[in-house]
PDB file of C-alpha atoms and ligand atoms in Angstrom:
ATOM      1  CA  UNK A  27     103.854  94.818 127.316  1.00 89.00           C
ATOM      2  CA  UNK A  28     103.719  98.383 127.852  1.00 90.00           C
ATOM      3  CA  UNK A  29      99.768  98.351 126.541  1.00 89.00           C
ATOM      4  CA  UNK A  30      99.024  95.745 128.027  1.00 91.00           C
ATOM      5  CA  UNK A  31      99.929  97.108 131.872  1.00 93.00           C
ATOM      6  CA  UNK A  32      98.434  99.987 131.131  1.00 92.00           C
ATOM      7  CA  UNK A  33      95.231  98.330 130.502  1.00 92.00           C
ATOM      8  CA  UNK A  34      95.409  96.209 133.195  1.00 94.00           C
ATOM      9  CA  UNK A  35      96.471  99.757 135.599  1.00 93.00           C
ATOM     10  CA  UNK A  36      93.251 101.324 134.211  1.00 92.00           C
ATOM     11  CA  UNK A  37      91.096  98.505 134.735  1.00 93.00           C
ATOM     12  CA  UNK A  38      91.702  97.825 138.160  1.00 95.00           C
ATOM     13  CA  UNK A  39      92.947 101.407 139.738  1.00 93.00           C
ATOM     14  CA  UNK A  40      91.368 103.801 136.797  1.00 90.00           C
ATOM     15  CA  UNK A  41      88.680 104.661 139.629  1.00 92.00           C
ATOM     16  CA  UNK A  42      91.099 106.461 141.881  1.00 94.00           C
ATOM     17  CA  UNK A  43      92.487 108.647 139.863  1.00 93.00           C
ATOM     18  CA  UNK A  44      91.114 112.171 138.946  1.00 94.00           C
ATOM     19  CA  UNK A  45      90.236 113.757 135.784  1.00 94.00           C
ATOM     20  CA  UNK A  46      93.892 115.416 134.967  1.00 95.00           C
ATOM     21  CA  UNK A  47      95.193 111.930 135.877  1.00 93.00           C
ATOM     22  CA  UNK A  48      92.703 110.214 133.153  1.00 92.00           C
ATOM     23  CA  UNK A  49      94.214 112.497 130.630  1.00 93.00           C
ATOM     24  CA  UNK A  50      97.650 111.746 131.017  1.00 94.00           C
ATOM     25  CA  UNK A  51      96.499 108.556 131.621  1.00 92.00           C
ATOM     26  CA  UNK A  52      95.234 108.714 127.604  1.00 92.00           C
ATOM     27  CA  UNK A  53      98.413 110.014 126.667  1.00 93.00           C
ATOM     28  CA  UNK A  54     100.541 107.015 127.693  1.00 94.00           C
ATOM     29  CA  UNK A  55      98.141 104.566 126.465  1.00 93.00           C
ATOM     30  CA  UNK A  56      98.424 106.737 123.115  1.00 90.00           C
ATOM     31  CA  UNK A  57     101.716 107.152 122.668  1.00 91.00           C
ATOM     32  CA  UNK A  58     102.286 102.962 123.718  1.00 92.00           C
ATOM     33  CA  UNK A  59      99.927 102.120 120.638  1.00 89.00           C
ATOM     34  CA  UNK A  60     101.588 104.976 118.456  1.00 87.00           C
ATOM     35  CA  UNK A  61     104.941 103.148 119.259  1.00 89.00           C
ATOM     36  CA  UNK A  62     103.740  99.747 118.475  1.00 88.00           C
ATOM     37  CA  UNK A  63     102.641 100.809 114.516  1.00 86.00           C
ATOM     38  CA  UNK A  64     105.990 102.491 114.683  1.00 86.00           C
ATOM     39  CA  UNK A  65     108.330  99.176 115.353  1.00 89.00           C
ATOM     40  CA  UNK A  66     105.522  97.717 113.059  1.00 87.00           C
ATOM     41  CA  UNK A  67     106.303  99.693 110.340  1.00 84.00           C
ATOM     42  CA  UNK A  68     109.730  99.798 110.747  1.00 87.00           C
ATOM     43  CA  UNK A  69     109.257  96.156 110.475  1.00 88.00           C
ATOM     44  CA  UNK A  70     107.900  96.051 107.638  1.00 85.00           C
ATOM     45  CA  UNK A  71     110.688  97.903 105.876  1.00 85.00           C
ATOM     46  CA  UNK A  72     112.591  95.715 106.842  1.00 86.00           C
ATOM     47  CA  UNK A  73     110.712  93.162 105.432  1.00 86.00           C
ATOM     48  CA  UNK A  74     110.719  94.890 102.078  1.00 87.00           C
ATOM     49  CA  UNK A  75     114.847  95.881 102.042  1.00 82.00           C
ATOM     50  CA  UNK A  76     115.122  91.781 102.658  1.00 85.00           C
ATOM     51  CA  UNK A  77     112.674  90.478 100.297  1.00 83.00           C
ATOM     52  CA  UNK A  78     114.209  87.488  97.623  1.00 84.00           C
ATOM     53  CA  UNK A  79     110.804  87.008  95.740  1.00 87.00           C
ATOM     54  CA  UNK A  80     111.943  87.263  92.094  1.00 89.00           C
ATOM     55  CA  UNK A  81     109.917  90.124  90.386  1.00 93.00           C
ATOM     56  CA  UNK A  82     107.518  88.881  87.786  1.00 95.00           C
ATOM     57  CA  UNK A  83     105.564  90.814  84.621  1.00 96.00           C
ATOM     58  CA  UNK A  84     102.499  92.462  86.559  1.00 96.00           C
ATOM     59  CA  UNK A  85      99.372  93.852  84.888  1.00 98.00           C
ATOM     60  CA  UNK A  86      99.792  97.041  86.786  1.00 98.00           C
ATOM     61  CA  UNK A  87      95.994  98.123  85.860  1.00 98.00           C
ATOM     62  CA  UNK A  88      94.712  94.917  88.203  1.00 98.00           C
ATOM     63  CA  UNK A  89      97.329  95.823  90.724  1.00 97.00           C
ATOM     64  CA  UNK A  90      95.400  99.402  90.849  1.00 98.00           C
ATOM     65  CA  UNK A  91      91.948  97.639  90.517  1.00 98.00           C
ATOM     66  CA  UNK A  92      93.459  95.470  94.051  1.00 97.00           C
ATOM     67  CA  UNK A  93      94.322  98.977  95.597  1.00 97.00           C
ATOM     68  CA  UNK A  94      91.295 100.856  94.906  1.00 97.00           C
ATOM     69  CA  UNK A  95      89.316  97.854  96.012  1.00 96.00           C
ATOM     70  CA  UNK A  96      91.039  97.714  99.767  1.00 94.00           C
ATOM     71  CA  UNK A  97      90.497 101.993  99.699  1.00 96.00           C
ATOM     72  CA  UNK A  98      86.845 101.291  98.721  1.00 96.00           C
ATOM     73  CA  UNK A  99      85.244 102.889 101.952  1.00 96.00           C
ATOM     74  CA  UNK A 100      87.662 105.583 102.171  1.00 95.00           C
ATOM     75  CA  UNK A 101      86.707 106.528  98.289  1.00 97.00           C
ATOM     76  CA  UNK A 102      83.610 106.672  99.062  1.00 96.00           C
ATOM     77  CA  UNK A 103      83.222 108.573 102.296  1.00 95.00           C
ATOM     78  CA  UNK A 104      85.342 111.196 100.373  1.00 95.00           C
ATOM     79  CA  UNK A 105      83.122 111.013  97.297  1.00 96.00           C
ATOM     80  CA  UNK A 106      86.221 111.246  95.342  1.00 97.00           C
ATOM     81  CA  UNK A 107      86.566 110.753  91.303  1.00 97.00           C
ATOM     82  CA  UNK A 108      89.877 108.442  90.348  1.00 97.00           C
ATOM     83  CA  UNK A 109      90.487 108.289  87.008  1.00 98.00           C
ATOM     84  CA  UNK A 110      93.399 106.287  85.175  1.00 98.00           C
ATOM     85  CA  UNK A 111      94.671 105.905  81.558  1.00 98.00           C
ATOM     86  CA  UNK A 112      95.482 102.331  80.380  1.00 97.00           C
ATOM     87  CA  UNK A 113      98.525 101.039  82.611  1.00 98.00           C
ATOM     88  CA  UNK A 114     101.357  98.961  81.451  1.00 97.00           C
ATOM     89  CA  UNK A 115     102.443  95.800  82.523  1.00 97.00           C
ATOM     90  CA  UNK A 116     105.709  96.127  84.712  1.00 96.00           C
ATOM     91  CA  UNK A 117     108.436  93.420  86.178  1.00 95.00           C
ATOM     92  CA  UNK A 118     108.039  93.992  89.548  1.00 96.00           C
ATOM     93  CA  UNK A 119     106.101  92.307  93.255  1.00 95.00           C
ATOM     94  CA  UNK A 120     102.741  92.625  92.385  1.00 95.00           C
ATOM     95  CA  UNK A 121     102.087  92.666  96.298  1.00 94.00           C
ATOM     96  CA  UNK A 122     104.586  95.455  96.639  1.00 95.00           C
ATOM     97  CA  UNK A 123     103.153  97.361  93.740  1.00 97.00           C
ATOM     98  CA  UNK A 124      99.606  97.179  95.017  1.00 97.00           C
ATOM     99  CA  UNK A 125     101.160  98.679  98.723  1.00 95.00           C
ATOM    100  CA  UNK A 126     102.649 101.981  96.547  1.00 97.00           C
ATOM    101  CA  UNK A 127      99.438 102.238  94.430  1.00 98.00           C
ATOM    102  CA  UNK A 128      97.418 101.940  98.097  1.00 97.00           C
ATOM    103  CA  UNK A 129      99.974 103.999  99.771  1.00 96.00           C
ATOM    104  CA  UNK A 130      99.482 107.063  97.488  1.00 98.00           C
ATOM    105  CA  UNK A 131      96.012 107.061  96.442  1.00 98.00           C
ATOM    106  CA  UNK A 132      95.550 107.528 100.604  1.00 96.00           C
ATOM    107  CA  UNK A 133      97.299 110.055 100.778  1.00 96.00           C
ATOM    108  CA  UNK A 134      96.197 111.905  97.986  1.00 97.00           C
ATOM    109  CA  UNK A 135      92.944 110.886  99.459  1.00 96.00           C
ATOM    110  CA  UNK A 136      93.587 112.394 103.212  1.00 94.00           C
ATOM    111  CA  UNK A 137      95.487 115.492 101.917  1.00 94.00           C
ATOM    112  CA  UNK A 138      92.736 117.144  99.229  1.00 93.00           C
ATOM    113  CA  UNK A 139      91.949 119.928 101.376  1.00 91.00           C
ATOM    114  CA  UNK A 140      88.053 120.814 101.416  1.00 90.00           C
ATOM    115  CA  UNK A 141      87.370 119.914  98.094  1.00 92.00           C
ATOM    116  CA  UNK A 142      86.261 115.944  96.906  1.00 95.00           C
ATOM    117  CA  UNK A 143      89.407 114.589  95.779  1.00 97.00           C
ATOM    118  CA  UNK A 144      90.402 114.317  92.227  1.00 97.00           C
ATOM    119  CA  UNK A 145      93.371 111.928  91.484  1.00 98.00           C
ATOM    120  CA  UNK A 146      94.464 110.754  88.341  1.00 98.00           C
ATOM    121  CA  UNK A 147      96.963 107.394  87.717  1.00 98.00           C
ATOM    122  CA  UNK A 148      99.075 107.241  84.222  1.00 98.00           C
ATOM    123  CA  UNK A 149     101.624 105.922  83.247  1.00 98.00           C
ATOM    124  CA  UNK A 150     104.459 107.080  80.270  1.00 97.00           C
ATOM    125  CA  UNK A 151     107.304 105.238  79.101  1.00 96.00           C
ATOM    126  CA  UNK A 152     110.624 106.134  79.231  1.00 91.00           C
ATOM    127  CA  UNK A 153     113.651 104.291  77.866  1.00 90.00           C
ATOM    128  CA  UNK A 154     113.360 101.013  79.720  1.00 90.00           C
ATOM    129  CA  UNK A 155     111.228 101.670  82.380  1.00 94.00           C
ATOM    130  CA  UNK A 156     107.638 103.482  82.916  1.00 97.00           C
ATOM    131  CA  UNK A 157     107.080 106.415  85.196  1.00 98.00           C
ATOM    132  CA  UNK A 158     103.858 105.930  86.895  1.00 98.00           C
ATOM    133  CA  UNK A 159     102.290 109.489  88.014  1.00 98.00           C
ATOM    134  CA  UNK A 160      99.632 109.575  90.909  1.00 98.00           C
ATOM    135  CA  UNK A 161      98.242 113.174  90.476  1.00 98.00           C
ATOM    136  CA  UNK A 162      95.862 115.042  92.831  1.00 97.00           C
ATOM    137  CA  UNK A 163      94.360 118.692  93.612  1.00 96.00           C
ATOM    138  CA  UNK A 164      95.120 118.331  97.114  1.00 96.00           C
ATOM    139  CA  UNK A 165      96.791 121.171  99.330  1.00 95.00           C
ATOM    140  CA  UNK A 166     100.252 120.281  97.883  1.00 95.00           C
ATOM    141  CA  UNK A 167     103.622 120.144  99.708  1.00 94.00           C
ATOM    142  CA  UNK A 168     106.070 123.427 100.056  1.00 93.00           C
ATOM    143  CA  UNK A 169     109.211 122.886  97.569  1.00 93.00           C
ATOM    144  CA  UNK A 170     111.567 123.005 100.716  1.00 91.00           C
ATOM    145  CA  UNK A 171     109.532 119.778 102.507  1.00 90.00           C
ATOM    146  CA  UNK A 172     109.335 117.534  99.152  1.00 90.00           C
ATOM    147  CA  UNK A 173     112.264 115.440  99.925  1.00 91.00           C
ATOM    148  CA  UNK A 174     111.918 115.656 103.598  1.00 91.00           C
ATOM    149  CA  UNK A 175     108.490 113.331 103.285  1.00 91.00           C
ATOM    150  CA  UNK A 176     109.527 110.490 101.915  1.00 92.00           C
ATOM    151  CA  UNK A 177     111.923 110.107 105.275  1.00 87.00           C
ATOM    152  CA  UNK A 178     110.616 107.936 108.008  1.00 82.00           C
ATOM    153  CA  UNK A 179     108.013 109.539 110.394  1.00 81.00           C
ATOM    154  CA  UNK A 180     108.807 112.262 108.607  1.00 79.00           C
ATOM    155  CA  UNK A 181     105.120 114.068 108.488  1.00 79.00           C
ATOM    156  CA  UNK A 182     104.132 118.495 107.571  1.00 79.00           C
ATOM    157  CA  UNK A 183     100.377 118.383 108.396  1.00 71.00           C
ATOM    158  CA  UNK A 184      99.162 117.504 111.897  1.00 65.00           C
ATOM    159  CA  UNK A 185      95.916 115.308 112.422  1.00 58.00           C
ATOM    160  CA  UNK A 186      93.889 118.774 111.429  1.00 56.00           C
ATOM    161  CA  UNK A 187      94.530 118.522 107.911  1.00 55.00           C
ATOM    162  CA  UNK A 188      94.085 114.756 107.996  1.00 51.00           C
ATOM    163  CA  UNK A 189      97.313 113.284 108.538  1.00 54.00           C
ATOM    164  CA  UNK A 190      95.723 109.896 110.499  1.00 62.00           C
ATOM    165  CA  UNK A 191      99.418 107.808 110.179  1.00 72.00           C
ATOM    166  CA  UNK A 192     102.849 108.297 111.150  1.00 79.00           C
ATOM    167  CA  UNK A 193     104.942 109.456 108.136  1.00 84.00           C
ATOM    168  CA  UNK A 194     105.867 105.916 107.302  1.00 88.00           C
ATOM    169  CA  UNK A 195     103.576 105.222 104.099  1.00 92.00           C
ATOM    170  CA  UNK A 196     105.930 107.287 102.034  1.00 95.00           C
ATOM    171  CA  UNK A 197     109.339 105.849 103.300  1.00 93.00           C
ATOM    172  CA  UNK A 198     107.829 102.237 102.522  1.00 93.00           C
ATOM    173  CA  UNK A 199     107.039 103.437  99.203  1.00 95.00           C
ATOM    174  CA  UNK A 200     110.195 104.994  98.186  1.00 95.00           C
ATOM    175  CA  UNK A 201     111.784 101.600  99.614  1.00 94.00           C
ATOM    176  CA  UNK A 202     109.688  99.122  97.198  1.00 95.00           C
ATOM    177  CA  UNK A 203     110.626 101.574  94.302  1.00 96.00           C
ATOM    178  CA  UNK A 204     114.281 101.794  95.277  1.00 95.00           C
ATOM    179  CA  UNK A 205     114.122  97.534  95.402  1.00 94.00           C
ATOM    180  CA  UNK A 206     113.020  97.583  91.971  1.00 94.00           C
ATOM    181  CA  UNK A 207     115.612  99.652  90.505  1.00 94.00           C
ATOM    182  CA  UNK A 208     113.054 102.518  90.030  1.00 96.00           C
ATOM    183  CA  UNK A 209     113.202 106.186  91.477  1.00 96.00           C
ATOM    184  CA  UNK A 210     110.424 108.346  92.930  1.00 97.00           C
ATOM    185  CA  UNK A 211     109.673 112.037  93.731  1.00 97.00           C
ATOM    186  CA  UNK A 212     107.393 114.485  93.714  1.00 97.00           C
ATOM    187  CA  UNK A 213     106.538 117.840  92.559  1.00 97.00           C
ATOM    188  CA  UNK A 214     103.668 119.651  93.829  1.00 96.00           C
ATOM    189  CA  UNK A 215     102.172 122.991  93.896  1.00 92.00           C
ATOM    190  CA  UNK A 216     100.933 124.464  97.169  1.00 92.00           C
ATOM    191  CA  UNK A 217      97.308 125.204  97.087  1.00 91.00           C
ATOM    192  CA  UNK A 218      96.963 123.390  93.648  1.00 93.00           C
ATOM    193  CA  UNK A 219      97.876 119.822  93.837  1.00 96.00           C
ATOM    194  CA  UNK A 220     100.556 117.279  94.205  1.00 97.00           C
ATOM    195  CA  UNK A 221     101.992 114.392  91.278  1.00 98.00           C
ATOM    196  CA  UNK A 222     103.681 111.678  92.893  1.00 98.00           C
ATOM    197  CA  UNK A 223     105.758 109.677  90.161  1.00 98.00           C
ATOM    198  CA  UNK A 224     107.401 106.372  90.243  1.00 98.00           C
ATOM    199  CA  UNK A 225     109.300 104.384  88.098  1.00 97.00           C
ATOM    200  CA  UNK A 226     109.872 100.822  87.542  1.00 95.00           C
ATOM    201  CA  UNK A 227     111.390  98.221  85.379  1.00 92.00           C
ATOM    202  CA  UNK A 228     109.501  96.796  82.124  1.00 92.00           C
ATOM    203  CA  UNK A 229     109.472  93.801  81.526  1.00 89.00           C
ATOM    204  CA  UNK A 230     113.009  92.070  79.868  1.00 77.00           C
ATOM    205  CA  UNK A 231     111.570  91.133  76.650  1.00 64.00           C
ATOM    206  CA  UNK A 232     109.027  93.871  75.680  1.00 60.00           C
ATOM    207  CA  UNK A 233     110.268  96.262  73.063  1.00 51.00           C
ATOM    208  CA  UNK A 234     110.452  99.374  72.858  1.00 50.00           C
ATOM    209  CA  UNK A 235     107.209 101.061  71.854  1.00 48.00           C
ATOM    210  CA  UNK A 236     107.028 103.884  69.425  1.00 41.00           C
TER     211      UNK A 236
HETATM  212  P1  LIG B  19     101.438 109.842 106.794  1.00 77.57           P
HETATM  213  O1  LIG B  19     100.430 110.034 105.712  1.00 77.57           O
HETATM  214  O2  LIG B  19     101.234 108.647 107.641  1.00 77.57           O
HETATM  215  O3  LIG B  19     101.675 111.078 107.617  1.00 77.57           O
HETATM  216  P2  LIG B  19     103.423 109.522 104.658  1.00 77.57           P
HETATM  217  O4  LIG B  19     104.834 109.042 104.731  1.00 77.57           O
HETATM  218  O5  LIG B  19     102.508 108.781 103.751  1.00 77.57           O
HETATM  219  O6  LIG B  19     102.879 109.543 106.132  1.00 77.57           O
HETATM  220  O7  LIG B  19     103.465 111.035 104.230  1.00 77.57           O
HETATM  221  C1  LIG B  19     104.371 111.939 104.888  1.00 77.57           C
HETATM  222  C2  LIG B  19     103.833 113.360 104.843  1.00 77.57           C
HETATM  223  O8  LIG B  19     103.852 113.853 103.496  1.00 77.57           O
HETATM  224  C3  LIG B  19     102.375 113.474 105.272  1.00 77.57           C
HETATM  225  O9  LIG B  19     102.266 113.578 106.686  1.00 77.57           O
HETATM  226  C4  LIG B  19     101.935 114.740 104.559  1.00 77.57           C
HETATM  227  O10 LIG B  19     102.328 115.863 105.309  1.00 77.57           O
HETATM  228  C5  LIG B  19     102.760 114.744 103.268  1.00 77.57           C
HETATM  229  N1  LIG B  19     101.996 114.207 102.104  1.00 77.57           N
HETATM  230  C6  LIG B  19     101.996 112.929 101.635  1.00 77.57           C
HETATM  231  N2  LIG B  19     101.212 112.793 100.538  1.00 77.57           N
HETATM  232  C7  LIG B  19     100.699 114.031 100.301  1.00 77.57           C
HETATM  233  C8  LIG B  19      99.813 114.563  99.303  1.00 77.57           C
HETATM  234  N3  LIG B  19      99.288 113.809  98.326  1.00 77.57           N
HETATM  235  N4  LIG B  19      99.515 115.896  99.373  1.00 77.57           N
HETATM  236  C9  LIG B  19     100.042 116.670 100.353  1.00 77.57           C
HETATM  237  N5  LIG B  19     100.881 116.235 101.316  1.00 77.57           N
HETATM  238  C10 LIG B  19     101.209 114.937 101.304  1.00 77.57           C
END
């Protein structure tokens, strides 16, 4: 609603006002669409936090294949190299799993500093579960801010180092984890790169592997 009278004030009186007025004028328009992805997002973790669909054995190398396929422009216009080992498969929501895979690999994407992104998936197993790692040679996070990210619009680089969102993509991600009984963090060296890991449930009746 607020959009929406704000398009309808600059359409008919956007005329009368004066250039300082057209700027604010941006602002509020701005900050009304920033606060709609906002509620959105927030939304959606609801969404996730209330989800019943039972988790099922996922081929987590397709669920990559899905996520690299929806960053497909991005990869290229970046002319970065992504490189994975072989990938278990996992119980979990293959849609979910695709959103953390797509969710990362962005990021990693957006925060490689000047050089093409490199980013490298794998996966190692661990007991019962498998701890996924997303690993790039970005510009890395300070030790103090690597548990302040993963908190809603929680963001450390402004729009000049390429932060395009609104510090939600890691929240939704820690969220999915947390609903599949997995755990995530990060540990990252500023200046030399970032690993994002993630774990999550195999599947009941796989064995162990030597
Ligand atoms: P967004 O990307 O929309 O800002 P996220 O929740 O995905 O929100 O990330 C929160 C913040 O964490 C980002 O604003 C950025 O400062 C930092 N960050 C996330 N991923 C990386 C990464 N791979 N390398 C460096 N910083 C990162």
């Amino acid at each position: 609603m607020v959009s929406s009278y704000l398009q309808l004030i600059e359409n008919r009186y956007g005329e009368m006002l004066d250039e300082e007025g057209q700027e604010f004028f941006a602002y509020a328009t701005e900050g009304a669409q920033r606060m709609r992805r906002m509620v959105k997002s927030l939304l959606r973790i609801t969404e996730i936090t209330t989800d019943t669909r039972p988790l099922e054995p996922v081929d987590a190398n397709t669920v990559l294949k899905d996520a690299l396929s929806d960053l497909e422009l991005k990869i290229q216009d970046t002319n970065a190299e992504i490189t994975a080992n072989e990938l278990p498969t996992v119980q979990a929501d293959p849609q979910q799993l695709t959103r953390v895979f797509q969710n990362l690999i962005s990021n990693a994407l957006k925060y490689s500093g000047d050089d093409p992104p490199r980013i490298h998936v794998d996966a190692t197993r661990t007991g019962d579960v498998w701890r996924f790692s997303v690993q790039d040679e970005g510009i890395g996070i300070k030790p103090r801010n690597t548990a302040k990210i993963f908190n809603v619009f929680h963001q450390l680089h402004g729009r000049e180092e390429g932060a395009q969102g609104i510090g939600i993509g890691l929240a939704i991600c820690e969220e999915i984890v947390d609903r599949h009984g997995g755990r995530m963090w990060v540990e990252s060296d500023p200046g030399e790169g970032s690993t994002f890991f993630f774990t999550m449930p195999a599947p009941d009746d796989e064995g162990e592997e030597g």
